[in-house]
Amino acid sequence: MQRGGRSTKAFKILLLTASIGSGHIKAAEAIERELRGMLPQADITTVDFMSRQTSLIHWLMKKIYLIMLDFVPNLYDVFYKVSGGASGGSLAQSAFAVVMQPVVERLIRREVPDVVICTHPFPEGAASLWKKRHDSKLPLVVVMTDYSLHQIWLYPRVEAYFMATEAMRQEMIGRAFSKASLHAAGIPVDASLQALPGKAALRDSYGIPQNKPVILLMGGGLGLGGIKETLLELEKIPQSLTLLVIAGRNERLLEEVRKCAAQYHHLVKAWGFTDKAHELMRAADLLITKPGALTISEAFVLGLPMLLHDPIPGPETENAVYATKHGAAVWLHPGEKLAPAVQELLAGDCLKSMSAKARSCARPAAATEIAQCIVTMLTEKIN
């Protein structure tokens, strides 16, 4: 069928994400890959809503946010709790939407999309406000990237919500959202995770011994999460380990880790920013990391047990609660010693049990399910 000279396989899709942490970007990339496979002729544009190229104001807001997390993380905790309330949430949502709506308007005018997909609440709110002001029926799809429901994700004029768990879906039903708009598909991860080589083969390819426990340390693209301090703690463990460290774009951290490697009795291998993180996760027995939702979701698919620490107050804390509650992770709280916790995890069948529980939480086909629903929505729109 045709609509205005455009075939059903030539839809225009606008995907709005935000480079506040890597999770929102990764979710958008996973959905885009699936959509390109299903609609090879589609015109898909993915925009980082918080980049300097998109908006100087948004970029400055992101910088302030990152500074806030470095120096006063508890301030963000207060904002998270206040914005989760009915009145506080509405006020914060309205403020962000008003400030950011002009950028959404510019993008929609430029792209003239058939659907807008958001993997972050900031562009979602701005798009919802744009629809209200223009009395538009443009489909708006929202993909949540947390393991708990928060008011800042909830806006009117959204045709489809995709969330991580059935419990979140039931909570939204309890808030009177239309059941037909709610899909507990899981958080979208890269489909290639299911096609990785086996653990032994990957260890051989990276020169990792087969007969030692392998622990991976990750701190996201910025190398956050106290990696150097974690290494110092792990050095206290007498058992010989292999430690894999991804320092991200933190070149200073990478240099410090390589200095440690020359002094430690453990085997330490370090990488900067790399596209091999999934392979290193597959090669590891245990992941020590901050509890970002995408990292947790990827670990679930790979059956990788986690030791979680230093969550950003708010959503990362809720992510840690979810993974710990389901037995896939241990959450190291302030004051608890890391080395004894690792030694306990390495003993007996603890990691084997945690791996099985992680896989039971996995939703490897989430991106495919989300993309298929979007394709169905687009197809039905023109029929």
Tab-separated table of C-alpha atoms in Angstrom:
chain	number	residue	atom	x	y	z
A	1	MET	CA	0.000	0.000	0.000
A	2	GLN	CA	0.985	3.630	-0.489
A	3	ARG	CA	0.548	6.689	1.624
A	4	GLY	CA	1.471	9.977	0.035
A	5	GLY	CA	3.753	8.142	-2.382
A	6	ARG	CA	5.601	6.308	0.422
A	7	SER	CA	5.542	2.515	0.545
A	8	THR	CA	4.914	0.619	3.749
A	9	LYS	CA	8.648	-0.228	3.818
A	10	ALA	CA	9.795	3.376	3.586
A	11	PHE	CA	8.629	4.725	6.921
A	12	LYS	CA	10.455	7.603	8.576
A	13	ILE	CA	11.373	6.811	12.167
A	14	LEU	CA	12.801	9.307	14.660
A	15	LEU	CA	14.599	7.715	17.610
A	16	LEU	CA	15.397	10.121	20.456
A	17	THR	CA	17.868	9.081	23.137
A	18	ALA	CA	20.214	10.815	25.593
A	19	SER	CA	23.900	10.391	26.433
A	20	ILE	CA	23.340	10.494	30.185
A	21	GLY	CA	25.068	7.238	30.935
A	22	SER	CA	25.448	4.689	28.143
A	23	GLY	CA	22.258	2.721	28.815
A	24	HIS	CA	19.805	4.965	26.972
A	25	ILE	CA	22.094	5.043	23.926
A	26	LYS	CA	22.580	1.259	23.931
A	27	ALA	CA	18.838	0.664	24.150
A	28	ALA	CA	18.248	2.953	21.160
A	29	GLU	CA	20.995	1.212	19.168
A	30	ALA	CA	19.517	-2.226	19.872
A	31	ILE	CA	16.058	-1.108	18.703
A	32	GLU	CA	17.470	0.613	15.622
A	33	ARG	CA	19.326	-2.556	14.568
A	34	GLU	CA	16.148	-4.620	14.837
A	35	LEU	CA	14.073	-2.063	12.958
A	36	ARG	CA	16.605	-1.901	10.136
A	37	GLY	CA	16.390	-5.661	9.813
A	38	MET	CA	12.585	-5.628	9.697
A	39	LEU	CA	12.211	-2.460	7.584
A	40	PRO	CA	15.310	-2.318	5.360
A	41	GLN	CA	13.937	0.596	3.344
A	42	ALA	CA	12.955	2.674	6.361
A	43	ASP	CA	14.580	6.055	6.966
A	44	ILE	CA	15.704	5.852	10.606
A	45	THR	CA	17.309	8.829	12.343
A	46	THR	CA	18.706	8.475	15.866
A	47	VAL	CA	19.388	11.707	17.750
A	48	ASP	CA	21.257	12.198	21.010
A	49	PHE	CA	18.949	14.709	22.648
A	50	MET	CA	21.641	15.872	25.087
A	51	SER	CA	24.512	16.337	22.646
A	52	ARG	CA	26.084	19.694	21.924
A	53	GLN	CA	25.210	19.307	18.240
A	54	THR	CA	21.515	18.922	19.090
A	55	SER	CA	21.251	21.706	21.689
A	56	LEU	CA	23.815	23.736	23.603
A	57	ILE	CA	21.308	24.208	26.440
A	58	HIS	CA	20.694	20.468	26.745
A	59	TRP	CA	24.430	19.777	26.652
A	60	LEU	CA	25.025	22.280	29.463
A	61	MET	CA	22.250	20.668	31.502
A	62	LYS	CA	23.978	17.308	31.072
A	63	LYS	CA	27.317	18.753	32.201
A	64	ILE	CA	25.689	20.196	35.320
A	65	TYR	CA	24.063	16.828	35.994
A	66	LEU	CA	27.399	14.989	35.791
A	67	ILE	CA	29.068	17.534	38.076
A	68	MET	CA	26.205	17.106	40.530
A	69	LEU	CA	26.739	13.343	40.590
A	70	ASP	CA	30.480	13.770	41.228
A	71	PHE	CA	30.179	16.207	44.112
A	72	VAL	CA	26.717	15.941	45.637
A	73	PRO	CA	25.083	12.623	44.708
A	74	ASN	CA	22.633	12.970	47.598
A	75	LEU	CA	21.216	16.060	45.914
A	76	TYR	CA	20.185	13.882	42.994
A	77	ASP	CA	18.626	11.438	45.443
A	78	VAL	CA	16.455	14.258	46.778
A	79	PHE	CA	15.453	15.268	43.246
A	80	TYR	CA	14.642	11.659	42.367
A	81	LYS	CA	12.370	11.251	45.387
A	82	VAL	CA	10.681	14.644	45.019
A	83	SER	CA	10.090	14.196	41.288
A	84	GLY	CA	8.562	10.798	41.990
A	85	GLY	CA	5.683	12.341	43.903
A	86	ALA	CA	2.498	13.432	42.184
A	87	SER	CA	2.927	17.184	42.634
A	88	GLY	CA	6.726	17.306	42.553
A	89	GLY	CA	6.844	14.959	39.585
A	90	SER	CA	4.387	17.035	37.584
A	91	LEU	CA	6.322	20.225	38.318
A	92	ALA	CA	9.705	18.738	37.323
A	93	GLN	CA	8.238	17.072	34.242
A	94	SER	CA	6.539	20.244	33.081
A	95	ALA	CA	9.703	22.293	33.544
A	96	PHE	CA	11.882	19.923	31.516
A	97	ALA	CA	9.232	19.543	28.815
A	98	VAL	CA	8.817	23.306	28.346
A	99	VAL	CA	12.574	23.910	28.119
A	100	MET	CA	13.137	21.054	25.658
A	101	GLN	CA	10.001	21.244	23.511
A	102	PRO	CA	11.481	23.674	20.935
A	103	VAL	CA	14.215	21.172	20.050
A	104	VAL	CA	11.659	18.400	19.531
A	105	GLU	CA	9.642	20.733	17.333
A	106	ARG	CA	12.717	21.467	15.213
A	107	LEU	CA	13.527	17.765	14.867
A	108	ILE	CA	9.968	16.795	13.956
A	109	ARG	CA	9.728	19.573	11.364
A	110	ARG	CA	13.034	18.461	9.868
A	111	GLU	CA	12.395	14.706	9.841
A	112	VAL	CA	8.582	14.564	9.406
A	113	PRO	CA	8.547	11.114	11.077
A	114	ASP	CA	5.796	8.480	11.098
A	115	VAL	CA	6.676	7.610	14.699
A	116	VAL	CA	8.831	9.024	17.489
A	117	ILE	CA	10.581	6.552	19.814
A	118	CYS	CA	12.163	7.755	23.073
A	119	THR	CA	14.591	5.864	25.324
A	120	HIS	CA	14.911	8.750	27.800
A	121	PRO	CA	12.197	10.730	29.621
A	122	PHE	CA	13.495	14.186	28.601
A	123	PRO	CA	12.688	13.917	24.875
A	124	GLU	CA	9.552	11.963	25.781
A	125	GLY	CA	8.190	14.845	27.849
A	126	ALA	CA	9.068	17.373	25.173
A	127	ALA	CA	7.390	15.243	22.475
A	128	SER	CA	4.266	14.817	24.605
A	129	LEU	CA	4.033	18.585	25.074
A	130	TRP	CA	4.580	19.136	21.333
A	131	LYS	CA	1.694	16.767	20.566
A	132	LYS	CA	-0.563	18.693	22.943
A	133	ARG	CA	0.327	22.088	21.474
A	134	HIS	CA	-0.176	20.892	17.897
A	135	ASP	CA	-3.104	18.565	18.583
A	136	SER	CA	-1.036	15.902	16.842
A	137	LYS	CA	-1.771	12.193	16.430
A	138	LEU	CA	1.891	11.383	15.714
A	139	PRO	CA	2.570	8.030	17.473
A	140	LEU	CA	4.884	8.363	20.471
A	141	VAL	CA	6.620	5.221	21.764
A	142	VAL	CA	8.536	5.103	25.044
A	143	VAL	CA	11.128	2.482	26.038
A	144	MET	CA	11.906	2.651	29.759
A	145	THR	CA	15.453	1.762	30.795
A	146	ASP	CA	14.997	1.186	34.530
A	147	TYR	CA	13.874	-1.729	36.695
A	148	SER	CA	11.462	0.397	38.696
A	149	LEU	CA	8.628	2.726	37.775
A	150	HIS	CA	9.189	6.441	38.275
A	151	GLN	CA	6.889	9.360	37.652
A	152	ILE	CA	9.380	11.100	35.376
A	153	TRP	CA	8.691	8.449	32.676
A	154	LEU	CA	4.907	8.907	32.793
A	155	TYR	CA	3.401	11.377	30.348
A	156	PRO	CA	0.083	11.599	28.507
A	157	ARG	CA	-0.266	11.167	24.747
A	158	VAL	CA	2.008	8.095	24.607
A	159	GLU	CA	0.693	5.330	22.342
A	160	ALA	CA	2.985	2.546	23.585
A	161	TYR	CA	5.076	2.038	26.704
A	162	PHE	CA	7.674	-0.729	26.921
A	163	MET	CA	8.967	-1.560	30.387
A	164	ALA	CA	11.335	-4.033	32.026
A	165	THR	CA	9.007	-6.154	34.136
A	166	GLU	CA	5.427	-7.314	34.523
A	167	ALA	CA	5.381	-5.753	37.994
A	168	MET	CA	5.971	-2.337	36.403
A	169	ARG	CA	3.169	-3.016	33.923
A	170	GLN	CA	0.770	-3.924	36.709
A	171	GLU	CA	1.716	-0.765	38.597
A	172	MET	CA	0.911	1.319	35.513
A	173	ILE	CA	-2.424	-0.466	35.116
A	174	GLY	CA	-3.084	0.487	38.735
A	175	ARG	CA	-2.461	4.106	37.739
A	176	ALA	CA	-5.187	3.826	35.086
A	177	PHE	CA	-2.974	3.565	31.986
A	178	SER	CA	-4.564	1.690	29.083
A	179	LYS	CA	-3.631	-1.991	29.173
A	180	ALA	CA	-3.343	-2.033	25.384
A	181	SER	CA	-0.525	0.539	25.519
A	182	LEU	CA	1.594	-1.361	28.051
A	183	HIS	CA	4.173	-4.017	27.099
A	184	ALA	CA	6.477	-5.767	29.599
A	185	ALA	CA	9.049	-6.667	26.937
A	186	GLY	CA	12.216	-6.210	28.987
A	187	ILE	CA	15.079	-3.771	28.477
A	188	PRO	CA	16.474	-4.045	24.917
A	189	VAL	CA	19.996	-5.434	24.587
A	190	ASP	CA	22.178	-6.208	21.595
A	191	ALA	CA	21.000	-9.397	19.868
A	192	SER	CA	24.646	-10.386	19.276
A	193	LEU	CA	24.947	-11.330	22.950
A	194	GLN	CA	23.288	-14.643	22.124
A	195	ALA	CA	25.795	-15.415	19.371
A	196	LEU	CA	29.037	-14.942	21.306
A	197	PRO	CA	31.642	-17.742	21.332
A	198	GLY	CA	31.934	-19.934	24.394
A	199	LYS	CA	33.793	-18.896	27.529
A	200	ALA	CA	36.791	-21.185	26.932
A	201	ALA	CA	37.257	-20.001	23.344
A	202	LEU	CA	37.134	-16.353	24.344
A	203	ARG	CA	39.628	-16.880	27.149
A	204	ASP	CA	42.027	-18.459	24.676
A	205	SER	CA	41.635	-15.548	22.260
A	206	TYR	CA	42.410	-12.980	24.978
A	207	GLY	CA	45.232	-14.929	26.631
A	208	ILE	CA	43.193	-15.509	29.798
A	209	PRO	CA	44.096	-18.610	31.854
A	210	GLN	CA	41.395	-21.259	31.960
A	211	ASN	CA	42.188	-22.461	35.485
A	212	LYS	CA	41.818	-19.207	37.481
A	213	PRO	CA	38.695	-17.288	38.504
A	214	VAL	CA	38.163	-14.351	36.137
A	215	ILE	CA	36.715	-11.107	37.486
A	216	LEU	CA	35.688	-8.213	35.260
A	217	LEU	CA	35.672	-4.627	36.555
A	218	MET	CA	33.585	-2.104	34.638
A	219	GLY	CA	32.704	1.527	35.318
A	220	GLY	CA	30.859	2.589	32.191
A	221	GLY	CA	32.193	4.786	29.417
A	222	LEU	CA	33.701	7.243	31.919
A	223	GLY	CA	35.462	4.591	34.007
A	224	LEU	CA	33.560	5.488	37.180
A	225	GLY	CA	32.834	3.314	40.189
A	226	GLY	CA	36.052	3.303	42.215
A	227	ILE	CA	37.911	0.813	40.017
A	228	LYS	CA	41.346	1.607	41.450
A	229	GLU	CA	40.079	1.140	45.020
A	230	THR	CA	38.465	-2.137	43.990
A	231	LEU	CA	41.777	-3.377	42.600
A	232	LEU	CA	43.505	-2.527	45.871
A	233	GLU	CA	40.921	-4.569	47.747
A	234	LEU	CA	41.198	-7.521	45.392
A	235	GLU	CA	44.973	-7.580	45.864
A	236	LYS	CA	44.285	-8.631	49.474
A	237	ILE	CA	42.880	-11.955	48.257
A	238	PRO	CA	45.640	-14.596	48.407
A	239	GLN	CA	44.062	-16.822	45.752
A	240	SER	CA	45.465	-16.112	42.298
A	241	LEU	CA	42.906	-14.353	40.093
A	242	THR	CA	42.668	-12.899	36.613
A	243	LEU	CA	41.339	-9.341	36.719
A	244	LEU	CA	39.956	-7.743	33.558
A	245	VAL	CA	39.507	-3.983	33.727
A	246	ILE	CA	37.620	-1.736	31.304
A	247	ALA	CA	38.595	1.865	32.048
A	248	GLY	CA	36.438	3.428	29.330
A	249	ARG	CA	37.539	6.872	28.198
A	250	ASN	CA	39.299	7.483	31.520
A	251	GLU	CA	42.899	7.520	30.281
A	252	ARG	CA	44.295	8.394	33.695
A	253	LEU	CA	42.591	5.361	35.193
A	254	LEU	CA	43.903	3.145	32.396
A	255	GLU	CA	47.450	4.285	33.123
A	256	GLU	CA	47.027	3.657	36.861
A	257	VAL	CA	45.621	0.177	36.250
A	258	ARG	CA	48.548	-0.723	34.028
A	259	LYS	CA	50.958	0.374	36.773
A	260	CYS	CA	49.098	-1.861	39.213
A	261	ALA	CA	49.360	-4.747	36.767
A	262	ALA	CA	53.141	-4.681	37.019
A	263	GLN	CA	53.038	-4.946	40.832
A	264	TYR	CA	50.120	-7.259	41.668
A	265	HIS	CA	50.303	-11.006	42.194
A	266	HIS	CA	47.060	-11.297	40.208
A	267	LEU	CA	47.107	-11.259	36.420
A	268	VAL	CA	45.641	-7.872	35.412
A	269	LYS	CA	44.570	-7.045	31.863
A	270	ALA	CA	43.283	-3.567	31.028
A	271	TRP	CA	41.398	-1.896	28.178
A	272	GLY	CA	40.330	1.655	27.535
A	273	PHE	CA	37.151	2.360	25.615
A	274	THR	CA	36.432	-0.849	23.713
A	275	ASP	CA	33.756	-2.528	21.633
A	276	LYS	CA	34.804	-5.890	23.113
A	277	ALA	CA	33.034	-5.447	26.456
A	278	HIS	CA	30.474	-8.143	25.683
A	279	GLU	CA	33.209	-10.678	24.900
A	280	LEU	CA	35.002	-9.827	28.142
A	281	MET	CA	31.729	-10.239	30.035
A	282	ARG	CA	31.264	-13.641	28.421
A	283	ALA	CA	34.796	-14.652	29.435
A	284	ALA	CA	34.341	-13.624	33.090
A	285	ASP	CA	33.055	-15.558	36.111
A	286	LEU	CA	32.040	-12.455	38.083
A	287	LEU	CA	31.307	-8.830	37.207
A	288	ILE	CA	32.046	-6.017	39.659
A	289	THR	CA	30.257	-2.869	38.530
A	290	LYS	CA	27.852	-0.049	39.215
A	291	PRO	CA	24.246	-1.186	38.673
A	292	GLY	CA	23.339	0.479	35.395
A	293	ALA	CA	20.150	-1.061	33.979
A	294	LEU	CA	21.667	-1.984	30.596
A	295	THR	CA	24.747	-3.538	32.195
A	296	ILE	CA	22.520	-5.604	34.465
A	297	SER	CA	20.313	-6.634	31.539
A	298	GLU	CA	23.343	-7.753	29.518
A	299	ALA	CA	24.691	-9.713	32.495
A	300	PHE	CA	21.322	-11.451	32.841
A	301	VAL	CA	21.468	-12.612	29.208
A	302	LEU	CA	25.053	-13.849	29.639
A	303	GLY	CA	24.325	-15.536	32.970
A	304	LEU	CA	27.052	-13.435	34.582
A	305	PRO	CA	26.877	-13.074	38.388
A	306	MET	CA	27.382	-9.543	39.706
A	307	LEU	CA	28.836	-7.787	42.711
A	308	LEU	CA	27.225	-4.348	42.711
A	309	HIS	CA	28.504	-1.249	44.486
A	310	ASP	CA	28.209	2.553	44.558
A	311	PRO	CA	24.832	2.918	42.826
A	312	ILE	CA	23.829	6.442	41.874
A	313	PRO	CA	21.029	7.271	44.336
A	314	GLY	CA	17.703	6.798	42.619
A	315	PRO	CA	17.312	4.471	39.627
A	316	GLU	CA	20.618	2.612	40.040
A	317	THR	CA	19.683	1.821	43.633
A	318	GLU	CA	16.416	0.327	42.405
A	319	ASN	CA	18.333	-1.668	39.775
A	320	ALA	CA	20.575	-3.083	42.511
A	321	VAL	CA	17.529	-4.026	44.574
A	322	TYR	CA	15.991	-5.855	41.608
A	323	ALA	CA	19.104	-7.877	40.708
A	324	THR	CA	19.818	-8.739	44.348
A	325	LYS	CA	16.216	-9.707	45.079
A	326	HIS	CA	16.304	-12.190	42.194
A	327	GLY	CA	19.561	-13.787	43.358
A	328	ALA	CA	21.649	-12.704	40.367
A	329	ALA	CA	23.780	-10.218	42.294
A	330	VAL	CA	25.216	-9.295	45.660
A	331	TRP	CA	24.962	-5.632	46.642
A	332	LEU	CA	27.983	-4.388	48.578
A	333	HIS	CA	26.715	-1.669	50.892
A	334	PRO	CA	28.896	1.120	52.345
A	335	GLY	CA	31.129	-0.203	55.104
A	336	GLU	CA	31.115	-3.785	53.837
A	337	LYS	CA	34.496	-5.179	52.777
A	338	LEU	CA	34.894	-6.169	49.150
A	339	ALA	CA	37.647	-8.788	49.455
A	340	PRO	CA	35.752	-11.078	51.889
A	341	ALA	CA	32.611	-10.753	49.758
A	342	VAL	CA	34.498	-11.855	46.644
A	343	GLN	CA	36.135	-14.761	48.473
A	344	GLU	CA	32.729	-15.931	49.655
A	345	LEU	CA	31.327	-15.757	46.133
A	346	LEU	CA	34.240	-17.758	44.720
A	347	ALA	CA	33.713	-20.554	47.230
A	348	GLY	CA	31.546	-23.575	46.463
A	349	ASP	CA	28.717	-23.390	43.910
A	350	CYS	CA	27.658	-19.845	44.685
A	351	LEU	CA	28.523	-18.399	41.268
A	352	LYS	CA	26.881	-21.334	39.468
A	353	SER	CA	23.638	-20.713	41.315
A	354	MET	CA	23.784	-16.958	40.679
A	355	SER	CA	24.440	-17.564	36.986
A	356	ALA	CA	21.285	-19.680	36.681
A	357	LYS	CA	19.243	-17.027	38.480
A	358	ALA	CA	20.635	-14.304	36.224
A	359	ARG	CA	19.557	-16.231	33.129
A	360	SER	CA	16.075	-16.629	34.609
A	361	CYS	CA	15.789	-12.812	34.597
A	362	ALA	CA	17.064	-12.440	31.028
A	363	ARG	CA	14.956	-10.990	28.201
A	364	PRO	CA	17.280	-11.495	25.220
A	365	ALA	CA	14.530	-10.895	22.642
A	366	ALA	CA	13.338	-7.588	24.114
A	367	ALA	CA	14.635	-5.453	21.233
A	368	THR	CA	13.028	-7.783	18.680
A	369	GLU	CA	9.681	-7.704	20.491
A	370	ILE	CA	9.741	-3.918	20.774
A	371	ALA	CA	10.676	-3.457	17.118
A	372	GLN	CA	7.960	-5.869	15.980
A	373	CYS	CA	5.316	-3.975	17.952
A	374	ILE	CA	6.465	-0.709	16.363
A	375	VAL	CA	6.326	-2.231	12.875
A	376	THR	CA	2.801	-3.485	13.572
A	377	MET	CA	1.781	-0.039	14.800
A	378	LEU	CA	3.131	1.608	11.651
A	379	THR	CA	1.517	-0.954	9.346
A	380	GLU	CA	-1.878	-0.678	11.030
A	381	LYS	CA	-1.663	3.106	10.830
A	382	ILE	CA	-1.804	3.087	7.026
A	383	ASN	CA	-4.279	0.225	6.568
